[in-house]
Coordinates of C-alpha atoms and ligand atoms in Angstrom, one line a residue:
M1 CA 0.1 0.1 -0.3
N2 CA 1.5 3.7 -0.4
V3 CA 0.5 6.1 1.8
M4 CA 0.5 10.1 1.8
V5 CA 0.3 11.3 5.3
I6 CA -0.6 15.1 5.3
G7 CA 1.0 17.9 7.5
S8 CA 4.8 18.4 9.2
G9 CA 4.7 18.0 12.9
G10 CA 5.3 15.5 15.4
R11 CA 2.1 14.5 15.2
E12 CA 2.7 13.5 11.5
Y13 CA 6.3 11.7 12.0
S14 CA 4.6 9.4 15.1
I15 CA 1.7 8.5 12.6
G16 CA 4.9 7.7 9.8
L17 CA 6.7 6.0 12.7
A18 CA 3.8 3.4 13.0
L19 CA 3.1 3.2 9.0
K20 CA 6.7 2.2 8.7
K21 CA 6.6 -0.9 11.3
D22 CA 3.7 -2.1 9.0
T23 CA 4.2 -4.7 6.9
N24 CA 1.9 -3.5 4.0
I25 CA 3.4 -0.6 3.6
E26 CA 5.2 0.3 0.0
K27 CA 5.9 3.6 -0.3
L28 CA 5.0 6.6 2.1
F29 CA 5.0 10.0 1.4
F30 CA 4.3 13.7 3.5
A31 CA 2.8 16.7 2.3
P32 CA 5.0 18.6 3.3
G33 CA 7.1 16.4 5.9
N34 CA 9.5 18.3 8.2
G35 CA 13.6 17.6 8.1
A36 CA 13.5 14.4 9.7
T37 CA 10.5 12.9 7.8
T38 CA 13.0 12.2 4.7
Q39 CA 14.3 9.3 6.7
L40 CA 11.2 7.9 6.4
G41 CA 9.5 8.5 3.2
E42 CA 9.7 11.3 0.2
N43 CA 8.3 15.0 1.6
V44 CA 6.1 16.4 -1.4
L45 CA 5.7 20.0 -1.6
I46 CA 2.8 20.8 -3.3
K47 CA 0.7 23.3 -1.3
D48 CA -2.4 23.4 -3.7
Y49 CA -4.9 20.5 -2.5
E50 CA -6.1 19.9 -6.5
K51 CA -2.8 19.6 -7.4
L52 CA -2.1 17.2 -4.4
A53 CA -4.6 14.9 -5.0
D54 CA -3.9 14.9 -8.8
F55 CA -0.1 13.8 -7.4
A56 CA -2.0 11.1 -5.2
T57 CA -3.8 9.5 -8.3
L58 CA -0.6 9.6 -10.3
Q59 CA 1.2 7.9 -7.9
G60 CA -0.8 5.4 -6.7
I61 CA -1.5 6.0 -3.7
D62 CA -4.1 4.1 -1.7
L63 CA -4.6 6.0 1.6
T64 CA -4.3 9.8 2.3
I65 CA -3.9 10.7 6.1
V66 CA -4.7 14.2 7.3
G67 CA -2.6 15.8 10.9
P68 CA -3.0 19.3 11.0
E69 CA -7.0 20.9 11.2
N70 CA -6.4 23.5 8.9
A71 CA -6.3 21.6 6.2
L72 CA -9.4 19.6 7.1
V73 CA -11.1 23.0 7.7
D74 CA -10.1 24.5 4.3
G75 CA -11.9 21.3 2.7
V76 CA -9.0 18.7 1.6
V77 CA -10.9 15.6 2.2
D78 CA -14.2 17.1 0.0
I79 CA -11.0 17.4 -2.8
F80 CA -9.5 14.0 -2.8
K81 CA -13.1 12.2 -2.5
A82 CA -14.4 13.8 -5.5
K83 CA -11.5 12.4 -7.2
G84 CA -12.0 9.0 -5.8
L85 CA -9.6 8.9 -3.4
V86 CA -9.2 7.3 -0.1
I87 CA -8.7 9.7 2.4
F88 CA -8.8 9.5 6.5
G89 CA -10.2 12.9 7.6
A90 CA -13.2 15.1 8.5
S91 CA -15.3 16.6 5.8
K92 CA -15.2 20.6 5.3
A93 CA -18.5 20.5 6.6
A94 CA -17.7 18.5 10.1
A95 CA -14.4 20.4 10.4
R96 CA -16.8 23.0 11.7
L97 CA -16.7 21.1 15.0
E98 CA -12.7 22.7 15.3
G99 CA -13.1 25.8 12.9
S100 CA -15.6 27.6 14.8
K101 CA -15.9 27.7 18.2
I102 CA -19.2 29.3 17.7
F103 CA -20.7 26.4 15.8
M104 CA -19.4 23.9 18.4
K105 CA -20.8 25.5 21.4
N106 CA -24.3 25.7 19.9
F107 CA -23.9 22.2 18.6
L108 CA -23.6 20.9 22.4
S109 CA -26.5 23.2 23.5
R110 CA -29.1 21.8 20.5
Y111 CA -27.7 18.2 21.4
N112 CA -27.4 18.8 25.3
I113 CA -24.4 18.0 25.6
P114 CA -22.6 18.8 29.0
T115 CA -20.4 22.2 28.4
A116 CA -19.7 25.1 30.0
K117 CA -22.6 27.8 30.4
F118 CA -21.8 30.3 27.6
I119 CA -22.8 33.0 25.3
E120 CA -21.1 33.6 21.8
T121 CA -21.7 37.0 19.8
T122 CA -20.3 39.5 17.5
D123 CA -21.4 42.8 20.4
A124 CA -19.1 43.7 22.4
H125 CA -22.3 45.3 24.1
K126 CA -23.6 41.6 25.1
A127 CA -20.7 39.8 25.9
F128 CA -19.4 43.0 28.8
H129 CA -23.1 42.5 30.1
F130 CA -22.2 38.4 30.2
I131 CA -19.2 38.5 32.0
E132 CA -20.4 40.7 34.5
T133 CA -22.5 37.9 35.4
L134 CA -20.0 35.4 36.0
T135 CA -17.5 35.1 38.5
L136 CA -13.9 35.0 38.2
P137 CA -11.7 33.6 36.6
I138 CA -13.3 34.3 33.2
V139 CA -12.7 32.3 30.1
V140 CA -12.9 34.4 26.6
K141 CA -12.5 32.3 23.2
A142 CA -12.1 33.3 19.5
D143 CA -14.2 31.7 16.9
G144 CA -12.2 30.7 14.2
L145 CA -8.4 28.9 14.1
C146 CA -5.8 30.7 16.3
A147 CA -2.9 27.5 16.4
G148 CA -4.2 27.3 20.3
K149 CA -3.6 30.8 21.5
G150 CA -7.1 32.2 21.1
V151 CA -8.1 31.2 24.3
I152 CA -7.9 33.3 27.2
I153 CA -8.5 33.0 30.7
A154 CA -9.3 36.5 32.4
Q155 CA -8.1 37.0 36.1
S156 CA -10.5 40.2 35.8
H157 CA -13.6 41.3 34.5
Q158 CA -11.8 44.4 32.9
E159 CA -9.3 41.8 31.1
A160 CA -11.9 39.7 29.7
K161 CA -13.8 43.0 28.1
D162 CA -10.5 43.9 27.2
A163 CA -10.2 40.0 25.2
V164 CA -13.7 40.4 23.9
S165 CA -12.9 43.9 22.5
D166 CA -9.2 43.3 21.0
M167 CA -11.1 40.0 19.2
L168 CA -14.0 41.6 17.7
S169 CA -11.6 44.7 16.4
G170 CA -9.7 41.9 15.1
K171 CA -6.8 43.5 16.2
S172 CA -6.0 40.3 18.4
F173 CA -6.7 37.2 15.6
G174 CA -8.0 38.9 12.8
D175 CA -10.8 37.6 11.0
A176 CA -10.9 34.6 13.3
G177 CA -11.6 36.8 16.5
R178 CA -14.5 38.9 14.4
G179 CA -17.2 36.3 16.6
V180 CA -16.2 35.6 20.4
V181 CA -17.7 32.8 22.9
V182 CA -17.3 34.3 26.9
E183 CA -17.6 31.3 29.2
E184 CA -17.7 30.1 32.7
F185 CA -14.1 28.9 34.2
L186 CA -14.4 25.4 34.9
D187 CA -12.2 24.0 37.7
G188 CA -11.3 20.2 36.8
Y189 CA -8.7 17.9 35.4
E190 CA -8.5 17.7 31.6
L191 CA -8.6 14.6 29.4
S192 CA -8.3 13.9 26.0
L193 CA -10.2 11.2 24.5
F194 CA -10.3 10.2 20.6
V195 CA -12.6 8.5 18.8
I196 CA -11.7 7.1 15.2
C197 CA -15.4 7.6 13.1
D198 CA -16.3 5.9 9.9
G199 CA -19.8 7.5 9.8
E200 CA -21.5 5.1 11.2
N201 CA -19.6 3.1 13.7
Y202 CA -16.6 4.4 16.0
K203 CA -13.5 3.0 18.2
I204 CA -12.5 4.4 21.4
L205 CA -8.6 4.9 21.9
P206 CA -6.8 5.4 25.0
A207 CA -7.2 8.3 27.3
A208 CA -4.4 10.8 27.2
Q209 CA -3.6 13.8 29.5
D210 CA -1.7 16.5 27.8
H211 CA 0.3 19.8 29.8
K212 CA -0.4 22.6 27.9
R213 CA 1.3 25.1 30.3
L214 CA 4.6 25.9 29.0
L215 CA 6.1 25.0 33.2
D216 CA 6.1 22.5 35.8
G217 CA 3.2 22.4 37.7
D218 CA 1.0 23.9 35.1
I219 CA 1.7 27.7 35.2
G220 CA 3.1 29.9 32.7
P221 CA 1.4 30.0 29.3
N222 CA -0.7 28.0 27.3
T223 CA 1.6 26.1 24.7
G224 CA 0.3 23.4 21.9
G225 CA 1.4 20.9 24.2
M226 CA 4.6 19.9 26.8
G227 CA 3.7 16.5 26.9
A228 CA 1.7 14.0 27.3
Y229 CA 1.2 10.4 28.4
A230 CA -1.6 7.3 27.8
P231 CA -3.5 5.9 29.1
T232 CA -4.1 7.9 31.9
P233 CA -5.6 6.2 35.4
L234 CA -7.5 9.5 35.9
I235 CA -10.5 7.8 33.6
D236 CA -12.3 4.8 34.8
D237 CA -14.9 2.7 33.4
V238 CA -17.6 4.3 34.9
L239 CA -16.5 7.6 33.8
Y240 CA -15.8 6.0 30.2
K241 CA -19.1 5.3 30.2
K242 CA -20.7 8.3 30.8
V243 CA -18.3 10.1 28.1
E244 CA -20.0 7.4 25.8
E245 CA -23.3 8.1 26.7
R246 CA -23.5 11.4 27.1
V247 CA -20.9 13.2 24.6
I248 CA -19.4 10.1 22.0
K249 CA -23.3 8.9 20.8
P250 CA -25.1 12.6 21.0
T251 CA -22.2 14.2 19.0
L252 CA -22.1 11.4 16.4
E253 CA -25.9 11.3 16.3
G254 CA -26.0 14.7 15.6
M255 CA -23.3 15.5 13.0
K256 CA -25.5 12.7 10.7
K257 CA -28.8 14.5 11.7
E258 CA -27.0 17.9 10.1
N259 CA -25.5 16.2 7.1
S260 CA -22.1 15.9 8.1
P261 CA -21.4 12.9 9.7
F262 CA -18.1 12.7 11.5
E263 CA -15.4 10.7 9.8
G264 CA -11.2 10.4 11.0
V265 CA -10.2 11.4 14.2
L266 CA -12.7 13.3 17.1
F267 CA -10.6 14.5 19.6
I268 CA -12.7 15.6 23.1
G269 CA -10.9 17.9 24.9
L270 CA -13.1 17.1 28.5
M271 CA -12.8 18.9 31.4
I272 CA -13.7 16.9 34.3
V273 CA -15.2 17.9 37.2
K274 CA -16.5 16.1 40.3
N275 CA -16.4 13.3 38.2
E276 CA -18.8 14.5 35.8
P277 CA -17.2 15.0 31.8
I278 CA -17.8 18.6 30.5
V279 CA -16.7 19.4 26.9
L280 CA -14.7 21.7 26.8
E281 CA -13.7 21.8 22.8
Y282 CA -13.8 19.2 20.0
N283 CA -11.2 19.3 17.5
V284 CA -11.5 17.2 14.0
R285 CA -7.5 15.5 14.4
F286 CA -5.3 13.9 16.2
G287 CA -3.8 16.2 19.4
D288 CA -0.2 17.0 19.2
P289 CA 1.7 15.9 21.4
E290 CA -1.2 13.0 22.0
C291 CA -0.6 11.5 19.2
E292 CA 3.0 10.7 19.4
I293 CA 2.2 8.1 22.4
I294 CA -1.4 6.7 20.8
M295 CA 1.0 5.6 17.8
P296 CA 3.2 3.5 19.5
L297 CA 1.0 1.9 21.6
L298 CA -1.1 0.8 18.8
K299 CA -0.8 -2.9 18.2
S300 CA -3.0 -3.4 15.5
P301 CA -1.0 -2.7 12.0
A302 CA -1.9 1.3 11.5
S303 CA -2.6 1.3 7.9
E304 CA -5.8 -1.0 8.8
L305 CA -6.7 1.2 11.0
F306 CA -6.6 4.5 8.6
Y307 CA -8.0 2.3 5.9
K308 CA -11.0 0.6 7.1
A309 CA -12.1 3.8 9.0
A310 CA -11.8 6.4 5.7
T311 CA -13.9 3.5 3.6
K312 CA -16.8 2.5 6.4
D313 CA -15.4 -0.2 7.7
L314 CA -14.9 0.0 11.0
K315 CA -16.8 -2.6 12.3
N316 CA -14.5 -5.4 10.6
L317 CA -11.6 -4.0 12.8
N318 CA -10.8 -5.6 15.9
I319 CA -8.3 -2.9 17.3
E320 CA -5.8 -3.7 19.5
F321 CA -3.2 -1.7 21.8
Y322 CA -0.4 -2.6 23.8
D323 CA -0.6 -3.3 27.4
K324 CA 1.9 -0.5 28.1
Y325 CA 2.4 3.0 28.9
A326 CA 4.0 5.9 26.6
I327 CA 5.0 9.4 27.6
A328 CA 6.1 12.4 25.3
V329 CA 8.3 15.2 26.3
V330 CA 8.6 18.1 23.8
M331 CA 11.4 19.5 23.7
A332 CA 10.3 23.0 22.5
S333 CA 13.1 26.2 21.2
E334 CA 14.4 28.9 23.7
N335 CA 12.0 31.5 22.8
Y336 CA 8.6 29.1 22.5
P337 CA 5.6 29.9 22.8
Y338 CA 7.0 33.6 22.4
D339 CA 8.7 34.4 19.5
T340 CA 11.2 32.8 17.2
S341 CA 14.9 30.9 17.8
K342 CA 17.8 31.1 16.2
P343 CA 18.2 27.6 14.1
A344 CA 20.3 25.3 16.5
E345 CA 22.1 21.7 15.1
I346 CA 20.6 18.7 16.4
I347 CA 23.3 16.3 18.9
V348 CA 22.1 12.8 19.8
D349 CA 24.7 10.8 22.2
K350 CA 25.1 7.3 20.6
A351 CA 23.7 5.4 23.1
V352 CA 26.1 3.8 25.7
H353 CA 24.1 1.0 26.4
E354 CA 21.5 -1.1 24.2
R355 CA 18.9 -0.5 27.0
Q356 CA 18.9 3.3 25.5
L357 CA 17.6 2.0 22.7
E358 CA 14.3 0.1 23.8
D359 CA 11.0 1.0 24.0
T360 CA 12.8 4.7 23.5
H361 CA 12.4 7.3 20.2
I362 CA 12.4 10.5 19.0
S363 CA 9.2 12.3 17.3
Y364 CA 10.6 15.2 15.0
A365 CA 8.6 18.1 14.9
G366 CA 10.1 21.7 14.0
V367 CA 13.3 20.6 12.4
S368 CA 15.2 21.3 9.0
S369 CA 17.9 19.1 7.7
E370 CA 20.9 20.4 5.7
D371 CA 24.2 18.6 4.9
G372 CA 23.1 15.6 6.5
K373 CA 22.5 17.5 9.8
L374 CA 19.6 18.3 11.4
Y375 CA 18.5 21.8 13.0
A376 CA 15.9 22.8 15.7
T377 CA 13.7 25.1 13.3
G378 CA 10.2 25.5 15.0
G379 CA 8.8 26.5 18.3
R380 CA 8.1 22.9 19.2
V381 CA 11.3 20.7 18.1
L382 CA 11.1 17.4 19.0
L383 CA 9.7 14.7 21.9
C384 CA 11.6 12.5 23.4
V385 CA 9.3 9.1 23.9
G386 CA 9.6 6.4 26.4
V387 CA 7.5 3.2 26.2
G388 CA 7.3 1.0 29.4
N389 CA 5.0 -1.5 31.8
S390 CA 3.9 1.2 34.1
I391 CA 4.0 5.1 33.7
K392 CA 7.3 5.9 36.0
E393 CA 8.7 3.1 33.5
A394 CA 7.6 5.0 30.7
R395 CA 9.1 8.1 32.0
D396 CA 12.0 7.3 33.1
K397 CA 13.0 6.3 29.8
A398 CA 11.6 9.4 28.1
Y399 CA 13.8 11.5 30.7
M400 CA 17.3 9.3 29.9
L401 CA 16.4 10.5 26.4
C402 CA 16.0 13.9 27.1
G403 CA 19.2 13.6 28.8
Q404 CA 20.8 12.5 25.3
V405 CA 19.2 14.9 23.0
H406 CA 21.3 18.4 22.5
F407 CA 20.5 22.0 21.2
A408 CA 21.0 25.2 22.3
G409 CA 18.5 26.5 24.2
K410 CA 16.2 24.0 24.6
Q411 CA 13.3 23.6 27.2
F412 CA 11.5 21.0 28.4
R413 CA 9.2 20.6 31.1
K414 CA 10.6 18.0 34.0
D415 CA 7.5 16.7 35.5
I416 CA 5.2 15.1 32.6
A417 CA 2.3 13.0 33.9
Y418 CA 2.6 14.1 37.5
Q419 CA -0.9 14.3 38.2
A420 CA -0.7 10.9 37.3
L421 CA 2.2 9.4 39.4
K422 CA 0.5 11.3 42.1
H423 CA -2.5 9.2 42.1
D424 CA -0.7 6.1 41.8
Ligands
LIG501 P1 -9.8 24.9 24.4 O1 -8.6 25.8 23.0 O2 -11.2 25.4 24.6 O3 -9.7 24.0 24.4 O4 -8.4 25.6 25.2 C1 -7.4 25.6 25.2 C2 -7.0 25.3 27.2 O5 -7.9 26.6 27.5 C3 -7.7 24.1 27.0 O6 -7.2 23.2 27.0 C4 -7.6 24.4 28.9 O7 -7.1 24.3 29.8 C5 -8.2 25.7 29.1 N1 -9.8 25.7 28.9 C6 -10.8 26.0 27.8 N2 -12.3 26.7 28.6 C7 -11.9 26.7 29.5 C8 -13.2 26.7 30.7 N3 -14.0 27.0 30.4 N4 -12.7 26.6 31.8 C9 -11.4 26.4 32.2 N5 -10.5 26.4 31.2 C10 -10.5 26.3 29.8
LIG502 N1 -2.3 19.0 22.3 C1 -3.9 20.0 22.3 C2 -4.0 19.4 20.7 O1 -3.0 19.1 19.6 O2 -4.7 20.9 20.3

């Protein structure tokens, strides 16, 4: 089977790694890929999706897997399907669940799915009025895609109002902020749940926990995610059942009713408050860094999972995972998430002991290659992944690998999975 992965991050690299283990795979392409995906396959630098679909036809690509939300929101799946290609991902209509927070919140209300109390508006006065009724902190969200930066947790009513004004005027997020959601703050712990869907059937993947804040102890600014682990002990069978009945089923039924049945991977961002699941957001793609730990746990061939999901055949899939844990620690560049950093060469020490190579690997994200050397050129540069029989073992392996990877200005959190370890 020939497969193309759309995207350029650690998420797409990890999908590539999972596919590489698969004996079904002949050729692997990344569009556009990064400086390290060339070690797994061939990078394709075609930006236009119509032309990329023509390339897929010409190369006999049997399956395309879409990583990032922008491509989905821009309708890459619809374009590929119109040309008779098999592609894994949400349609443009279904991608509104992520592309518009206003659509998402109204959808949750229409189907009585638990979510934070909110108002959505383009009118500053209406937003201000609602802000006055809320206790602190207050959450303000831009409607459109903002690369994970469109959520402000305001610590005063004035800060919330300023955030609304800056969004509505286009000052903070351009057109993505021309509509806003203001909502109550939920105090609990977060979980990322991933559901593979084919429009009819679904399969739930091991639940993961991300660490969004830059610094240890969950302080500092929000980032795209600084590390994750799975499966998390913070969800048990009772909670799974609640999520399935109150969130997953009504969401998939609702999308069918709205003539946009959900295909691809639905990422449900949950806040668990007093053992009750409340939806923070949906994403219509894998999380990054969550994908980087779910892929190594996948025992079934990755190509089969994605192909069956993309061809409405999930009911014939018996999906299996290793009975293990995986942890990914993100190594970011010096000025992340505030600014870009100077490119820095990445050096990985040679393993001094065979043991170091077992159950650890690097998933490369913001990297470029030149003259056979790899350089850190993005914000989140790479992820050190460890797999083990316990969370602690997986964590120790991931951090051992962190000690072997060097580039100027590298920064990473030292406490990934602390909530789970506290829980043990
Ligand atoms: P979102 O893009 O909606 O997931 O928001 C990004 C992050 O902001 C989430 O992962 C949470 O950490 C935080 N957040 C969003 N909405 C709320 C809320 N209503 N209460 C508390 N934290 C929130
Ligand atoms: N890890 C969170 C995200 O991908 O949005």
